[in-house]
Amino acid sequence: MQYIDLRSDTVTVPTEEMREAMYKAEVGDDVYGEEPTVRKLEEMAAEMLGKEAAMLVTSGTQGNQVSIMTHTHPGEEIIVEENCHIITYEVGGVGYLAGVQTKALKSNKGVLNPADVEKAIRPKDIHYPVTSLICLENTHNRAGGTVTPIEIMKEIYEIAQKHNIPVHLDGARIFNAATYLKVDVREIAKYADSVMFCLSKGLCAPIGSVVVGTKDFIEKARKYRKMLGGGMRQAGFIAAAGIVALEKMTKRLQEDHDNARFLAEGLKNIPGINLDLETVQTNIVMTDISGTGMTGKELSLRLKEHGILINGGNDFAVRFVTHYYISKKEIEKTLDAIEKIVRQF
Ligand code: TLP
């Protein structure tokens, strides 16, 4: 059975064009610095994001963790948003790998307040850890794919520069943010010293993320990537799909956003389902289904019988994610199914 899979954009499989590019990729040993396709992808990514250098990593998690290790020293503190991916879904890596502690700030729908960031920077005092990094997430996953506006990015970056603290951007879905803001992705990336973005989410590549930054930063980061087992050999097979992702798939994301909007508007009309339409800016729809009396798990089991997949736990928060393999027709089917299930429950 071909499921309508709304669990995440990570479920996207490579397109025909990617498969062909992978098959034909020219490859070499990347640890020896002899990988022509990886080099091509890295040069392309650096250029697109407006940075000096780039490095292919195995995953978004590896990219974030390696970046944090590169920017910081054990015993220091990093400023993060309280529901960010880095501290929610990366297995406690910042404590274990980088050995840093986190100062987690509240946000307004995923958008940090620059004044709060400045207040969180530790003054010089023998008791305090050194604040050595500020992490941002744009788009913000748990907040429902919300976008931090350019002005806020800029304000936070200026505060960071004033205090001599680098900014790392978890830009797993930075191309979705750029699509929403209708700007070149460089306009967002320029307000961060390092950026991690994913090839394997809405861009449909099977594996891989990229970290961009200065030449020095990337050179140092390569050692941490190697330490974490990320020294890949003939990784050109992965990079080849990544090149297609950057060339083709970055330009079609509005369609996913339109579908998410269509889904959100439909869901809002179903009794018992609550959501904030203001947060539906990109390809993620976060809902509260408590009014239906069902938990996320219960809804997910029923939807599966209709050939639809969502992630549902024992609470009432349910996330829907649109992507290349979800059409408007499939959203209509999904809405019909949910309506039926809710009515019958
Ligand atoms: N997010 C995944 C899950 O891990 C939750 C998803 O399905 O959305 N930063 C952000 C903002 C992310 O959303 C993700 C993945 C990552 C980093 C990590 O990327 P991977 O999965 O490649 O390690």
PDB file of N, CA, C and O and ligand atoms in Angstrom, residues 7-10 58-62 64 85 89-90 137 139 141 170 172-173 196 198 200-201 209 319, ligand 1:
ATOM      1  N   ARG A   7       4.330  12.143   8.218  1.00  0.00           N
ATOM      2  CA  ARG A   7       5.078  12.129   9.480  1.00  0.00           C
ATOM      3  C   ARG A   7       6.186  13.171   9.506  1.00  0.00           C
ATOM      4  O   ARG A   7       6.464  13.786  10.513  1.00  0.00           O
ATOM      5  N   SER A   8       6.858  13.312   8.367  1.00  0.00           N
ATOM      6  CA  SER A   8       7.971  14.274   8.297  1.00  0.00           C
ATOM      7  C   SER A   8       8.377  14.441   6.834  1.00  0.00           C
ATOM      8  O   SER A   8       8.033  13.594   5.993  1.00  0.00           O
ATOM      9  N   ASP A   9       9.139  15.499   6.543  1.00  0.00           N
ATOM     10  CA  ASP A   9       9.727  15.604   5.201  1.00  0.00           C
ATOM     11  C   ASP A   9      10.999  14.766   5.093  1.00  0.00           C
ATOM     12  O   ASP A   9      11.585  14.623   4.024  1.00  0.00           O
ATOM     13  N   THR A  10      11.419  14.173   6.218  1.00  0.00           N
ATOM     14  CA  THR A  10      12.578  13.264   6.172  1.00  0.00           C
ATOM     15  C   THR A  10      12.234  11.963   5.436  1.00  0.00           C
ATOM     16  O   THR A  10      13.132  11.221   5.055  1.00  0.00           O
ATOM     17  N   THR A  58      26.889  13.663   7.764  1.00  0.00           N
ATOM     18  CA  THR A  58      25.964  12.541   7.574  1.00  0.00           C
ATOM     19  C   THR A  58      24.516  12.929   7.852  1.00  0.00           C
ATOM     20  O   THR A  58      23.602  12.368   7.260  1.00  0.00           O
ATOM     21  N   SER A  59      24.321  13.868   8.784  1.00  0.00           N
ATOM     22  CA  SER A  59      22.951  14.212   9.188  1.00  0.00           C
ATOM     23  C   SER A  59      22.919  15.611   9.786  1.00  0.00           C
ATOM     24  O   SER A  59      23.974  16.182  10.109  1.00  0.00           O
ATOM     25  N   GLY A  60      21.713  16.099   9.978  1.00  0.00           N
ATOM     26  CA  GLY A  60      21.563  17.399  10.617  1.00  0.00           C
ATOM     27  C   GLY A  60      22.101  17.368  12.037  1.00  0.00           C
ATOM     28  O   GLY A  60      22.737  18.314  12.504  1.00  0.00           O
ATOM     29  N   THR A  61      21.851  16.276  12.715  1.00  0.00           N
ATOM     30  CA  THR A  61      22.329  16.135  14.088  1.00  0.00           C
ATOM     31  C   THR A  61      23.852  16.207  14.129  1.00  0.00           C
ATOM     32  O   THR A  61      24.439  16.929  14.939  1.00  0.00           O
ATOM     33  N   GLN A  62      24.499  15.458  13.233  1.00  0.00           N
ATOM     34  CA  GLN A  62      25.971  15.507  13.213  1.00  0.00           C
ATOM     35  C   GLN A  62      26.458  16.926  12.900  1.00  0.00           C
ATOM     36  O   GLN A  62      27.415  17.415  13.497  1.00  0.00           O
ATOM     37  N   ASN A  64      24.951  19.839  13.498  1.00  0.00           N
ATOM     38  CA  ASN A  64      24.788  20.722  14.667  1.00  0.00           C
ATOM     39  C   ASN A  64      25.837  20.409  15.727  1.00  0.00           C
ATOM     40  O   ASN A  64      26.471  21.297  16.275  1.00  0.00           O
ATOM     41  N   HIS A  85      15.638  21.931  18.334  1.00  0.00           N
ATOM     42  CA  HIS A  85      16.010  20.558  18.011  1.00  0.00           C
ATOM     43  C   HIS A  85      17.274  20.137  18.743  1.00  0.00           C
ATOM     44  O   HIS A  85      17.373  19.018  19.251  1.00  0.00           O
ATOM     45  N   TYR A  89      16.017  16.900  20.510  1.00  0.00           N
ATOM     46  CA  TYR A  89      16.065  15.652  19.731  1.00  0.00           C
ATOM     47  C   TYR A  89      17.478  15.174  19.404  1.00  0.00           C
ATOM     48  O   TYR A  89      17.646  14.375  18.497  1.00  0.00           O
ATOM     49  N   GLU A  90      18.489  15.713  20.080  1.00  0.00           N
ATOM     50  CA  GLU A  90      19.847  15.289  19.713  1.00  0.00           C
ATOM     51  C   GLU A  90      20.515  14.527  20.843  1.00  0.00           C
ATOM     52  O   GLU A  90      21.732  14.579  21.049  1.00  0.00           O
ATOM     53  N   GLU A 137      17.291  28.610  15.393  1.00  0.00           N
ATOM     54  CA  GLU A 137      16.688  27.570  14.532  1.00  0.00           C
ATOM     55  C   GLU A 137      15.662  28.235  13.602  1.00  0.00           C
ATOM     56  O   GLU A 137      14.671  28.801  14.066  1.00  0.00           O
ATOM     57  N   THR A 139      13.823  27.386   9.752  1.00  0.00           N
ATOM     58  CA  THR A 139      12.562  27.478  10.444  1.00  0.00           C
ATOM     59  C   THR A 139      12.608  26.698  11.760  1.00  0.00           C
ATOM     60  O   THR A 139      13.458  25.834  11.926  1.00  0.00           O
ATOM     61  N   ASN A 141      11.233  23.997  14.109  1.00  0.00           N
ATOM     62  CA  ASN A 141      10.467  22.765  13.959  1.00  0.00           C
ATOM     63  C   ASN A 141       9.302  22.666  14.944  1.00  0.00           C
ATOM     64  O   ASN A 141       8.124  22.637  14.555  1.00  0.00           O
ATOM     65  N   ASP A 170      20.798  26.530  13.177  1.00  0.00           N
ATOM     66  CA  ASP A 170      20.253  25.252  12.739  1.00  0.00           C
ATOM     67  C   ASP A 170      19.249  25.607  11.651  1.00  0.00           C
ATOM     68  O   ASP A 170      18.098  25.945  11.923  1.00  0.00           O
ATOM     69  N   ALA A 172      18.144  23.588   9.291  1.00  0.00           N
ATOM     70  CA  ALA A 172      17.732  22.322   8.666  1.00  0.00           C
ATOM     71  C   ALA A 172      16.802  22.608   7.484  1.00  0.00           C
ATOM     72  O   ALA A 172      16.917  22.022   6.417  1.00  0.00           O
ATOM     73  N   ARG A 173      15.878  23.562   7.707  1.00  0.00           N
ATOM     74  CA  ARG A 173      14.912  23.931   6.656  1.00  0.00           C
ATOM     75  C   ARG A 173      15.086  25.392   6.251  1.00  0.00           C
ATOM     76  O   ARG A 173      14.118  26.114   6.064  1.00  0.00           O
ATOM     77  N   MET A 196      23.968  25.064   9.535  1.00  0.00           N
ATOM     78  CA  MET A 196      23.766  23.679   9.122  1.00  0.00           C
ATOM     79  C   MET A 196      22.442  23.651   8.356  1.00  0.00           C
ATOM     80  O   MET A 196      21.453  24.222   8.824  1.00  0.00           O
ATOM     81  N   CYS A 198      19.848  20.906   5.834  1.00  0.00           N
ATOM     82  CA  CYS A 198      19.659  19.498   5.462  1.00  0.00           C
ATOM     83  C   CYS A 198      19.313  19.339   3.982  1.00  0.00           C
ATOM     84  O   CYS A 198      18.486  20.077   3.449  1.00  0.00           O
ATOM     85  N   SER A 200      18.345  16.286   3.119  1.00  0.00           N
ATOM     86  CA  SER A 200      17.523  15.074   3.150  1.00  0.00           C
ATOM     87  C   SER A 200      16.102  15.299   3.653  1.00  0.00           C
ATOM     88  O   SER A 200      15.391  14.345   3.910  1.00  0.00           O
ATOM     89  N   LYS A 201      15.686  16.558   3.828  1.00  0.00           N
ATOM     90  CA  LYS A 201      14.308  16.774   4.286  1.00  0.00           C
ATOM     91  C   LYS A 201      13.458  17.144   3.069  1.00  0.00           C
ATOM     92  O   LYS A 201      13.309  16.336   2.162  1.00  0.00           O
ATOM     93  N   SER A 209      23.578  16.374   5.229  1.00  0.00           N
ATOM     94  CA  SER A 209      23.383  17.791   5.551  1.00  0.00           C
ATOM     95  C   SER A 209      24.707  18.480   5.258  1.00  0.00           C
ATOM     96  O   SER A 209      25.722  17.814   5.020  1.00  0.00           O
ATOM     97  N   ARG A 319       1.714  16.600  14.698  1.00  0.00           N
ATOM     98  CA  ARG A 319       2.371  17.386  13.654  1.00  0.00           C
ATOM     99  C   ARG A 319       2.107  16.749  12.296  1.00  0.00           C
ATOM    100  O   ARG A 319       2.173  15.527  12.147  1.00  0.00           O
TER     101      ARG A 319
HETATM  102  N1  TLP B   1      14.064  16.718  12.556  1.00  0.00           N
HETATM  103  C1  TLP B   1      13.322  15.481  12.459  1.00  0.00           C
HETATM  104  C2  TLP B   1      13.274  14.776  13.804  1.00  0.00           C
HETATM  105  O1  TLP B   1      14.536  14.661  14.348  1.00  0.00           O
HETATM  106  C3  TLP B   1      12.402  15.448  14.814  1.00  0.00           C
HETATM  107  C4  TLP B   1      11.943  15.764  11.904  1.00  0.00           C
HETATM  108  O2  TLP B   1      11.264  14.804  11.558  1.00  0.00           O
HETATM  109  O3  TLP B   1      11.576  16.960  11.800  1.00  0.00           O
HETATM  110  N2  TLP B   1      17.387  20.420  13.061  1.00  0.00           N
HETATM  111  C5  TLP B   1      16.056  20.468  12.850  1.00  0.00           C
HETATM  112  C6  TLP B   1      15.346  21.754  12.987  1.00  0.00           C
HETATM  113  C7  TLP B   1      15.365  19.302  12.504  1.00  0.00           C
HETATM  114  O4  TLP B   1      14.051  19.365  12.325  1.00  0.00           O
HETATM  115  C8  TLP B   1      16.076  18.093  12.376  1.00  0.00           C
HETATM  116  C9  TLP B   1      15.368  16.797  12.058  1.00  0.00           C
HETATM  117  C10 TLP B   1      17.465  18.101  12.608  1.00  0.00           C
HETATM  118  C11 TLP B   1      18.086  19.290  12.950  1.00  0.00           C
HETATM  119  C12 TLP B   1      18.320  16.851  12.552  1.00  0.00           C
HETATM  120  O5  TLP B   1      18.419  16.314  11.290  1.00  0.00           O
HETATM  121  P1  TLP B   1      18.771  14.741  11.094  1.00  0.00           P
HETATM  122  O6  TLP B   1      17.465  14.022  11.258  1.00  0.00           O
HETATM  123  O7  TLP B   1      19.303  14.695   9.711  1.00  0.00           O
HETATM  124  O8  TLP B   1      19.758  14.381  12.118  1.00  0.00           O
END
